[in-house]
GROMACS .gro file of C-alpha atoms in nm:
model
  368
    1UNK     CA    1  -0.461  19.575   7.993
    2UNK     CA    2  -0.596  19.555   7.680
    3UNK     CA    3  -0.778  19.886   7.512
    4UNK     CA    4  -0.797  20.244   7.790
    5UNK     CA    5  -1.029  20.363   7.547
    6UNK     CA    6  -1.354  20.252   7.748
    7UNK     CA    7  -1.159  20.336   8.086
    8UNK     CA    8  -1.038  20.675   7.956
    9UNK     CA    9  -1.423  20.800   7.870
   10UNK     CA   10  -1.534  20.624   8.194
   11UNK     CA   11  -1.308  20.864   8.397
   12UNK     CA   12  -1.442  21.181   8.131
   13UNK     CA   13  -1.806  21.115   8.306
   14UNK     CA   14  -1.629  21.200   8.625
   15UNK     CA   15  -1.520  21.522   8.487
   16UNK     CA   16  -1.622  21.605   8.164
   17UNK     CA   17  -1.551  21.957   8.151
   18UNK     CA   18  -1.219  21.869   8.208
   19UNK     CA   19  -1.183  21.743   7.890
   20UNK     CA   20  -1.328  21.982   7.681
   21UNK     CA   21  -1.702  21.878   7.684
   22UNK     CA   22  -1.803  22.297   7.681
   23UNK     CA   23  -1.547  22.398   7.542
   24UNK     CA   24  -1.465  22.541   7.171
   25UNK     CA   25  -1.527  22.245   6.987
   26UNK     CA   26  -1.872  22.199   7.156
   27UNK     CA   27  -1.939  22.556   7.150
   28UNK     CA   28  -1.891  22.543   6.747
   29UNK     CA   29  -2.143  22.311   6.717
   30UNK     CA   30  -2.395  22.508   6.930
   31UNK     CA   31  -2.375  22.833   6.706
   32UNK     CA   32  -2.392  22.632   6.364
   33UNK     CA   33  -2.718  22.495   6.512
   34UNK     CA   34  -2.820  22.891   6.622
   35UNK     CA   35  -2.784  22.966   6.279
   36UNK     CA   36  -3.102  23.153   6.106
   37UNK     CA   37  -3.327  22.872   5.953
   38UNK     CA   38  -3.175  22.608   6.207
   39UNK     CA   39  -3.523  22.590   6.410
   40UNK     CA   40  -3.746  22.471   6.064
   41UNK     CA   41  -3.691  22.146   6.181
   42UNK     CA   42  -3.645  22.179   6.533
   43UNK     CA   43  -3.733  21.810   6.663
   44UNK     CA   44  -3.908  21.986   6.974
   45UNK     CA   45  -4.193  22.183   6.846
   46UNK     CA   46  -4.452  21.936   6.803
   47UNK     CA   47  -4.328  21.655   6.981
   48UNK     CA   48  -4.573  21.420   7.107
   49UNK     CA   49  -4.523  21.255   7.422
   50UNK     CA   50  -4.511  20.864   7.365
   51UNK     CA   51  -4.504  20.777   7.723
   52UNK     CA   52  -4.270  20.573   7.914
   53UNK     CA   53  -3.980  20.376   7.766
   54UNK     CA   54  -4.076  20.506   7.391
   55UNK     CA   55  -4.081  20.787   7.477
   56UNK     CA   56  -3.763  20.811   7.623
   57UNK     CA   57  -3.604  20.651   7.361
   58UNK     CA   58  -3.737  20.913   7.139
   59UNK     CA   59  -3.597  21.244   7.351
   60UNK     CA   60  -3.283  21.015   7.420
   61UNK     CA   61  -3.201  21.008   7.021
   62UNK     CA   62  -3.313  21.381   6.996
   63UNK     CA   63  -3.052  21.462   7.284
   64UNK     CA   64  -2.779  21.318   7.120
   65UNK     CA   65  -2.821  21.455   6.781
   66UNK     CA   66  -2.877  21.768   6.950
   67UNK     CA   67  -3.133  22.062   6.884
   68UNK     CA   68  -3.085  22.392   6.778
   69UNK     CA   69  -2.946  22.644   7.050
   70UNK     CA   70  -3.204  22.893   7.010
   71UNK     CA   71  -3.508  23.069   7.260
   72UNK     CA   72  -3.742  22.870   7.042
   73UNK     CA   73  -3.567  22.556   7.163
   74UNK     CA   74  -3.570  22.646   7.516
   75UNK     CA   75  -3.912  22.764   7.541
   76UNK     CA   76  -4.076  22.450   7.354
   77UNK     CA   77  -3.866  22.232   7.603
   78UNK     CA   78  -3.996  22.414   7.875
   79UNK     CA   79  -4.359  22.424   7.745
   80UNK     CA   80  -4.359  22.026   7.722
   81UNK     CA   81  -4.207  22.008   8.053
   82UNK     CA   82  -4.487  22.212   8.238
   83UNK     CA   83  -4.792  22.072   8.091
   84UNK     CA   84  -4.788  21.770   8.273
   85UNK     CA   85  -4.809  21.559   7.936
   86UNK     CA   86  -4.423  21.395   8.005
   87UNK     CA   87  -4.439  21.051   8.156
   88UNK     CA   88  -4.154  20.983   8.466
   89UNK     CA   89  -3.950  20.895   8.178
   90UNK     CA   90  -3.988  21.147   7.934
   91UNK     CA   91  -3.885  21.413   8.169
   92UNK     CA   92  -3.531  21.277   8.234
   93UNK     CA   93  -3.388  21.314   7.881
   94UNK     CA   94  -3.610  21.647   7.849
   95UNK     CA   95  -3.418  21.793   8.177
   96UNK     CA   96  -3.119  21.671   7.982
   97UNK     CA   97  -3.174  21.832   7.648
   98UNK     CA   98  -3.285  22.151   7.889
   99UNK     CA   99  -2.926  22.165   8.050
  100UNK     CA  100  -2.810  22.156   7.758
  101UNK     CA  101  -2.887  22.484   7.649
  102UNK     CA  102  -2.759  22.653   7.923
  103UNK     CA  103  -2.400  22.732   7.796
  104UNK     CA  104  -2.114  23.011   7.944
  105UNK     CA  105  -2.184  23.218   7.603
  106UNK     CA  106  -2.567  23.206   7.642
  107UNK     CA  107  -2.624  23.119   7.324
  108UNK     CA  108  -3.008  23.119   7.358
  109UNK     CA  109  -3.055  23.411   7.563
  110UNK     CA  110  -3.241  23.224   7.773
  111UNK     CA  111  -2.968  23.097   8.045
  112UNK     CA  112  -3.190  23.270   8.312
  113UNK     CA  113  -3.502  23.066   8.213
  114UNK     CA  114  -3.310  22.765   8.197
  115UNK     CA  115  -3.187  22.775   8.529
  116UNK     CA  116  -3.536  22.854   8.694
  117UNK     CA  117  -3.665  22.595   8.529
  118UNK     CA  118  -3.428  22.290   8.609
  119UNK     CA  119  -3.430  22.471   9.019
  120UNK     CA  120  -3.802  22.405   9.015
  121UNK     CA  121  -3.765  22.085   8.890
  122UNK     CA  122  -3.590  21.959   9.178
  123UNK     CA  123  -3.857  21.968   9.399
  124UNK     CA  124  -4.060  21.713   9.179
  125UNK     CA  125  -4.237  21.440   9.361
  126UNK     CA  126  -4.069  21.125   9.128
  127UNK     CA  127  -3.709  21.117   9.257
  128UNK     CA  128  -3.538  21.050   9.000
  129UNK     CA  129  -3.683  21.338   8.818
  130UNK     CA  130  -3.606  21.537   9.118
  131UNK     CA  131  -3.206  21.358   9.080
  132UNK     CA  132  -3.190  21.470   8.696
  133UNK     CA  133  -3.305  21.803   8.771
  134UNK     CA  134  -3.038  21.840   9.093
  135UNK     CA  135  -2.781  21.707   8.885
  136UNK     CA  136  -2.824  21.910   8.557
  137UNK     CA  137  -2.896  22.270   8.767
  138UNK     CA  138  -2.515  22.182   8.919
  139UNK     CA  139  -2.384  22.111   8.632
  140UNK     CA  140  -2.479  22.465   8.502
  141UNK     CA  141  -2.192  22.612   8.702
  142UNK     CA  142  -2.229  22.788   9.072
  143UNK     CA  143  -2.493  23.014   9.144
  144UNK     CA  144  -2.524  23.144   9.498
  145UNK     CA  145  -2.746  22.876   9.696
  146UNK     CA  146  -2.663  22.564   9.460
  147UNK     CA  147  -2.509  22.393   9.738
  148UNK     CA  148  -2.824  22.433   9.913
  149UNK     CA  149  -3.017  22.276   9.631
  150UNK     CA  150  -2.795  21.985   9.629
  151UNK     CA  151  -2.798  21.948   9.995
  152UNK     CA  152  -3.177  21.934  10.041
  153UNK     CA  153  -3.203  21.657   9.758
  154UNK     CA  154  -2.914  21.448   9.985
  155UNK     CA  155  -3.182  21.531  10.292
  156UNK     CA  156  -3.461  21.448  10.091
  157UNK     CA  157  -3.278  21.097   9.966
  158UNK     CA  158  -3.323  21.216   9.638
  159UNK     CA  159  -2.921  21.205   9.562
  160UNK     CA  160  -2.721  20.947   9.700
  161UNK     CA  161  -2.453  21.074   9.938
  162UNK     CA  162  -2.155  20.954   9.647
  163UNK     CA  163  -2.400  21.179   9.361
  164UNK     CA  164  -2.406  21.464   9.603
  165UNK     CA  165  -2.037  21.495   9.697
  166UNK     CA  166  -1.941  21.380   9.325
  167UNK     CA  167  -2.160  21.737   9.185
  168UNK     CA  168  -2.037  21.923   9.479
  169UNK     CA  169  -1.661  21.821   9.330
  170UNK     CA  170  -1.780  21.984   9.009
  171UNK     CA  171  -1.910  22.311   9.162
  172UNK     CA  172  -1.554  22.352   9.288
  173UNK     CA  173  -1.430  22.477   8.946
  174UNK     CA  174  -1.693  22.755   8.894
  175UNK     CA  175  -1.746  22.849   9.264
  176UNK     CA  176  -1.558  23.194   9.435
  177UNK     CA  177  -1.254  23.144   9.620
  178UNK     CA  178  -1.448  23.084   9.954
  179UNK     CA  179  -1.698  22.849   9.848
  180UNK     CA  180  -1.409  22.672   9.670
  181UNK     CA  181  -1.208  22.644  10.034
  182UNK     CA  182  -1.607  22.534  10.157
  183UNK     CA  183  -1.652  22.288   9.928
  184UNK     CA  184  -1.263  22.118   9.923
  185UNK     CA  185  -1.274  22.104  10.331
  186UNK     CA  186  -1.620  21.878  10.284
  187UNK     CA  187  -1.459  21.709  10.039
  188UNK     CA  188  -1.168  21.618  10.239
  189UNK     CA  189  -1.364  21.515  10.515
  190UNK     CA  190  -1.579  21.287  10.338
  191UNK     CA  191  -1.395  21.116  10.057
  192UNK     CA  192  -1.568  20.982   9.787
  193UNK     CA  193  -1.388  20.812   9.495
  194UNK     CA  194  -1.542  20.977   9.221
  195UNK     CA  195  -1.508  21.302   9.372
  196UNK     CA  196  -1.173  21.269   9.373
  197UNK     CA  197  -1.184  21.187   9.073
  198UNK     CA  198  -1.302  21.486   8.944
  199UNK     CA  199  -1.065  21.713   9.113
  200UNK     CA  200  -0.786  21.500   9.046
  201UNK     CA  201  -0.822  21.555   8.641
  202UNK     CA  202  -0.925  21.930   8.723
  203UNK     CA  203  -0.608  21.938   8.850
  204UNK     CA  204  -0.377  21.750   8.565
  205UNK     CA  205  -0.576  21.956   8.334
  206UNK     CA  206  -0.367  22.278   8.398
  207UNK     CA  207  -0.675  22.495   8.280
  208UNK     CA  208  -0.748  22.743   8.484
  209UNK     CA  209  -1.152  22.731   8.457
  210UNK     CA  210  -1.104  22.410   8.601
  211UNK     CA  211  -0.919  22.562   8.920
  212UNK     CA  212  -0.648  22.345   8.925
  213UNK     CA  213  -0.398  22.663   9.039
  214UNK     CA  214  -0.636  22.640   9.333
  215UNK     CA  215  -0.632  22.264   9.354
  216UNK     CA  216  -0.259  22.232   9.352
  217UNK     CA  217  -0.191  22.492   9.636
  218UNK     CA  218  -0.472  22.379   9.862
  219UNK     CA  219  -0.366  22.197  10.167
  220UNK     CA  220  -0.706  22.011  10.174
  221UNK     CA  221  -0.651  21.861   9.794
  222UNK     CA  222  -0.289  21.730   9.966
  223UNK     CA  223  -0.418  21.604  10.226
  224UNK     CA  224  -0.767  21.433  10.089
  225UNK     CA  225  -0.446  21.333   9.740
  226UNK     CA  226  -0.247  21.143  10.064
  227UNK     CA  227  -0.507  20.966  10.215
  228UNK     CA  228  -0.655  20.847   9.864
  229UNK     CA  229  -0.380  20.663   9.702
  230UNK     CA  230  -0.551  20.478   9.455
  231UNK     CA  231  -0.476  20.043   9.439
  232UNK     CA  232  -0.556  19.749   9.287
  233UNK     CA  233  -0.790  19.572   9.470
  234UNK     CA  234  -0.807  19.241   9.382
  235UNK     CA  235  -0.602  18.918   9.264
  236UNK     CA  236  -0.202  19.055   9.191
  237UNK     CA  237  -0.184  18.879   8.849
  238UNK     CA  238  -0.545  19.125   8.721
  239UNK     CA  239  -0.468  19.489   8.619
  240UNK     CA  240  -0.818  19.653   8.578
  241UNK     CA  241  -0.808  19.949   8.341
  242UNK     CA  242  -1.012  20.237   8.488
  243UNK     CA  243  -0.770  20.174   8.774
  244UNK     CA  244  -0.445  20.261   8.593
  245UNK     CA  245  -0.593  20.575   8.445
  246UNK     CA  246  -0.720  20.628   8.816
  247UNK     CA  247  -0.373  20.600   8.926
  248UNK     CA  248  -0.162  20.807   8.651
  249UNK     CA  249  -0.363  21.078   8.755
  250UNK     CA  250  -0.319  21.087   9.130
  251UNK     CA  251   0.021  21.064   9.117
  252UNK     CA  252   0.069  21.288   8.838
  253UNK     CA  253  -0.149  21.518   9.081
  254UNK     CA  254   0.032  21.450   9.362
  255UNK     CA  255   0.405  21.537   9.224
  256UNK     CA  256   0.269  21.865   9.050
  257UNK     CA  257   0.148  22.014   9.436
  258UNK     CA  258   0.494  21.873   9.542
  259UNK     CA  259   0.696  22.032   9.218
  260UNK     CA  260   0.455  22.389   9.355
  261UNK     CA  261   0.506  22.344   9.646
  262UNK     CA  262   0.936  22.241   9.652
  263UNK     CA  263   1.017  22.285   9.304
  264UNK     CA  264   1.163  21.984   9.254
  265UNK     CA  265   1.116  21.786   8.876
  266UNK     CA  266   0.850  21.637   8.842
  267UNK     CA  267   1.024  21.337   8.722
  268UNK     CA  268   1.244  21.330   9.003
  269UNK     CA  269   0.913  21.329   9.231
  270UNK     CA  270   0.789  21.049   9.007
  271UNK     CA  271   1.060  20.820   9.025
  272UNK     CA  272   1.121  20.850   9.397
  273UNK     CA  273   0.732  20.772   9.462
  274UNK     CA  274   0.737  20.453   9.265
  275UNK     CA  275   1.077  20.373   9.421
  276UNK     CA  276   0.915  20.332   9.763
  277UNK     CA  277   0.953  20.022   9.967
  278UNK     CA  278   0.654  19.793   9.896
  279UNK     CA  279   0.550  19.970   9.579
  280UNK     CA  280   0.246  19.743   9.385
  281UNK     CA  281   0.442  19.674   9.071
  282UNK     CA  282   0.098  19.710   8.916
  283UNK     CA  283   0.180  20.087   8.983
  284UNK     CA  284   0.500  20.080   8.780
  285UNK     CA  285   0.339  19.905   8.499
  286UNK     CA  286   0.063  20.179   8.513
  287UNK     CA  287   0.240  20.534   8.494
  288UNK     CA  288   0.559  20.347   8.320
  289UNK     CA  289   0.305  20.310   7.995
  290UNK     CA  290   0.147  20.621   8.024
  291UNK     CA  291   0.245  20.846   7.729
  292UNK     CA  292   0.399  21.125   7.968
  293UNK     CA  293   0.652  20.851   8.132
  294UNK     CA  294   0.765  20.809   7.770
  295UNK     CA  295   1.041  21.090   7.779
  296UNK     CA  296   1.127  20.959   8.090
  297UNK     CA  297   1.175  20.598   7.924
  298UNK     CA  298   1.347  20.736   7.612
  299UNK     CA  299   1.639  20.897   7.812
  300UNK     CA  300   1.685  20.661   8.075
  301UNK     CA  301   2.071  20.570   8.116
  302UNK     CA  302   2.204  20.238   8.140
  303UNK     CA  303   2.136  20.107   8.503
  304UNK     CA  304   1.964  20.373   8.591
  305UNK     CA  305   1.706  20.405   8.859
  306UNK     CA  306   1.430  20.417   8.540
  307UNK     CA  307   1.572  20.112   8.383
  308UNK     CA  308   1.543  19.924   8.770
  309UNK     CA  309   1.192  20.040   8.759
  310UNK     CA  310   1.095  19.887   8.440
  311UNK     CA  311   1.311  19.555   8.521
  312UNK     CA  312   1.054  19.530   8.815
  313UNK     CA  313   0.789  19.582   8.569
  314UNK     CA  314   0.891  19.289   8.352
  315UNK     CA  315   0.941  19.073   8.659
  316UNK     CA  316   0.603  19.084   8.735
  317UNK     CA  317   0.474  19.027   8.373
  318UNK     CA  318   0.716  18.706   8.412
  319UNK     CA  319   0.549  18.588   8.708
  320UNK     CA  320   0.175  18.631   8.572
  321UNK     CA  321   0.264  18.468   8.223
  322UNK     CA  322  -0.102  18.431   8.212
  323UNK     CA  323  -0.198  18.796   8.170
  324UNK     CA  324  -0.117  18.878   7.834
  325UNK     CA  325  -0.251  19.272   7.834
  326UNK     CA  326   0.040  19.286   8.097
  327UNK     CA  327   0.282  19.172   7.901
  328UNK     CA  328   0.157  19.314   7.587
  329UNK     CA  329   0.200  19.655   7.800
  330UNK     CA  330   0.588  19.593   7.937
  331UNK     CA  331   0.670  19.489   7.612
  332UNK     CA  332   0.532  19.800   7.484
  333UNK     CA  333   0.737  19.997   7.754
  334UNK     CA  334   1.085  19.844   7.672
  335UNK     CA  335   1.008  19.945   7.325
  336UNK     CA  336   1.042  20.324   7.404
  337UNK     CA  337   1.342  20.282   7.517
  338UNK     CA  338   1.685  20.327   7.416
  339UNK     CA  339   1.869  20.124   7.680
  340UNK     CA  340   1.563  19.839   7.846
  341UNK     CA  341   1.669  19.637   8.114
  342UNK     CA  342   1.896  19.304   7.939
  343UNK     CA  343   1.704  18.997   7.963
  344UNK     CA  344   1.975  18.862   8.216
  345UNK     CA  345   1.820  19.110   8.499
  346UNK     CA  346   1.498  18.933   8.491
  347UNK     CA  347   1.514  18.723   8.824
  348UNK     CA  348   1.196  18.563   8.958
  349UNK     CA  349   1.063  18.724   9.293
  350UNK     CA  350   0.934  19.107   9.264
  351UNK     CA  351   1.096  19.364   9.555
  352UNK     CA  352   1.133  19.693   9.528
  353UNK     CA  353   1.391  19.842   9.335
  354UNK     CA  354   1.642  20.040   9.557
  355UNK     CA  355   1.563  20.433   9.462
  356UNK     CA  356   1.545  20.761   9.615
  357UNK     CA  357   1.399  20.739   9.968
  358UNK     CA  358   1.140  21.095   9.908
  359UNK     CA  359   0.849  21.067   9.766
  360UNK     CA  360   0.566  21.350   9.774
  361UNK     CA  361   0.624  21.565  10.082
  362UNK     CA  362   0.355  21.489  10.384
  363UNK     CA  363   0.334  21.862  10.455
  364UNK     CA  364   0.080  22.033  10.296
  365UNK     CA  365   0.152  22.287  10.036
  366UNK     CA  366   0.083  22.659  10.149
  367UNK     CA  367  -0.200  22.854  10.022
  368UNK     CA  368  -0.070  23.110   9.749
   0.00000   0.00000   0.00000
């Protein structure tokens, strides 16, 4: 499987709020930039438009360094925007830097402005400008009517229909109850991966300006959780990893609405999921090396239904000797443990290990 670094910060993009992108740590940095004196070198007033690639290169490098969270920050971004003097190009890491400044504290003062400004901007005739502008006014949080604004760049082709239903998955966290229901019951009824995604970690995050007390008593996330079980779609001896992180989260998702909705352990859900008849050992291998299955692995009993699982996990690594991140991986889950499966139960041919017979309930959980 090799390193989840890359596929852990390719599931942040999904939902990067989830994981802390606005919150204290980021917000730190923000004020130490609002500090007096911060804007004597603010890498915005004077900037000269380059034009096209340069240029963006330029406002890409100011964007990640960051610029000082201040009015005179916001207003010389929105000066440079409105003059007409940004190529195509310029504009898309200018709408970024823009966003930006638009924080839950208002730092600037200018949150207001900001918004106005990025609304307008999704009207622009270059679509992509249009896209960066739809995209970064969502991801300032719900306002009354942002659906609308995302809807009419879908109509308008400006968003693709997997961009559209991807931001409306974000709105869900900052929206009011109703639009919440609103948006999850679209959701449901057109899946998108990456949406799911996004409410999937909102979810496992347990925070509740993500809405995940919503998300785990809402019928419609059971229901769109049940029909999206996440696989591995490809050769069986390959074990892509943006797909195990994709799949410790749904069914860490899907046992926490169960454990709301039944109150039974989580583990217990757990095990009696990846118990199931015709269970993708690729599955085991996944959640059995995540670091909340290591508990679990640490206090499983001798020929217990654990140790089963994980002696299906190494019969698999045995029968794609050629996949060394696999191996690498089961050898790195018999290490947490104090009683691993003895090397006489590895038998050649994977089935299913007999197990509980319950998995996740079908029925949805009720709203709360």
């Amino acid at each position: 499987m090799g390193a989840l670094a890359p596929a852990i910060d390719a599931l942040k993009q999904y939902a990067p709020w989830s994981y802390k992108a606005h919150g204290a740590a980021h917000h730190q940095a923000r004020l130490a930039l609002a500090q007096p004196g911060a804007d004597r070198d603010n890498p915005l007033v004077g900037f000269t438009p380059l034009g096209g690639i340069a240029g963006r290169n330029a406002l890409d490098e100011i964007y990640f360094k960051g610029v000082p969270s201040t009015p005179q920050s916001v207003d010389a971004a929105r000066l440079l925007l409105s003059r007409g003097r940004l190529s195509a190009d310029e504009m898309l890491p200018m709408i970024r830097i823009l966003g930006r400044l638009h924080d839950r504290d208002n730092t600037t003062g200018e949150n207001g402005a900001i918004a106005l400004e990025l609304k307008a901007l999704t009207t622009h005739p270059d679509k992509q400008v249009a896209a960066m502008a739809a995209v970064s006014y969502a991801r300032l949080g719900y306002q009354p009517g942002t659906e609308s604004v995302l809807k009419r760049a879908l109509d308008n082709g400006v968003l693709a229909p997997e961009s559209y239903y991807h931001e409306l998955a974000h709105l869900v966290a900052s929206a009011p109850l109703e639009k919440q229901q609103e948006y999850l019951a679209e959701l449901r009824a057109n899946p998108h991966r990456i949406a799911t995604d996004v409410l999937t970690v909102a979810l496992n995050s347990r925070e509740e300006f993500n809405a995940a007390s919503f998300l785990k008593a809402s019928p419609d996330m059971a229901r769109l959780l049940r029909a999206n079980e996440p696989g591995f779609d490809y050769g069986a001896g390959q074990y892509g990893a943006v797909d195990v992180i994709r799949y410790r989260e749904w069914l860490r998702a899907s046992a926490a609405i169960e454990n709301a909705k039944t109150g039974r352990p989580l583990d217990e859900i757990i095990i009696a999921k990846l118990s199931e008849r015709g269970t993708d050992a690729r599955k085991l291998v996944a959640y059995l090396s995540s670091s909340e299955a290591i508990p679990l692995l640490a206090n499983a009993a001798p020929d217990s239904q654990v140790q089963r699982l994980v002696e299906a996990a190494r019969r698999y690594s045995m029968e794609n000797p050629n996949n060394t991140d696999v191996a690498d991986t089961v050898g790195l889950i018999e290490s947490r443990m104090k009683y691993p499966p003895p090397a006489s139960a590895s038998r050649p041919g994977f089935s299913p290990p007999p197990g509980p017979s319950s998995g996740p309930s079908s029925a949805p959980p009720k709203l709360r």
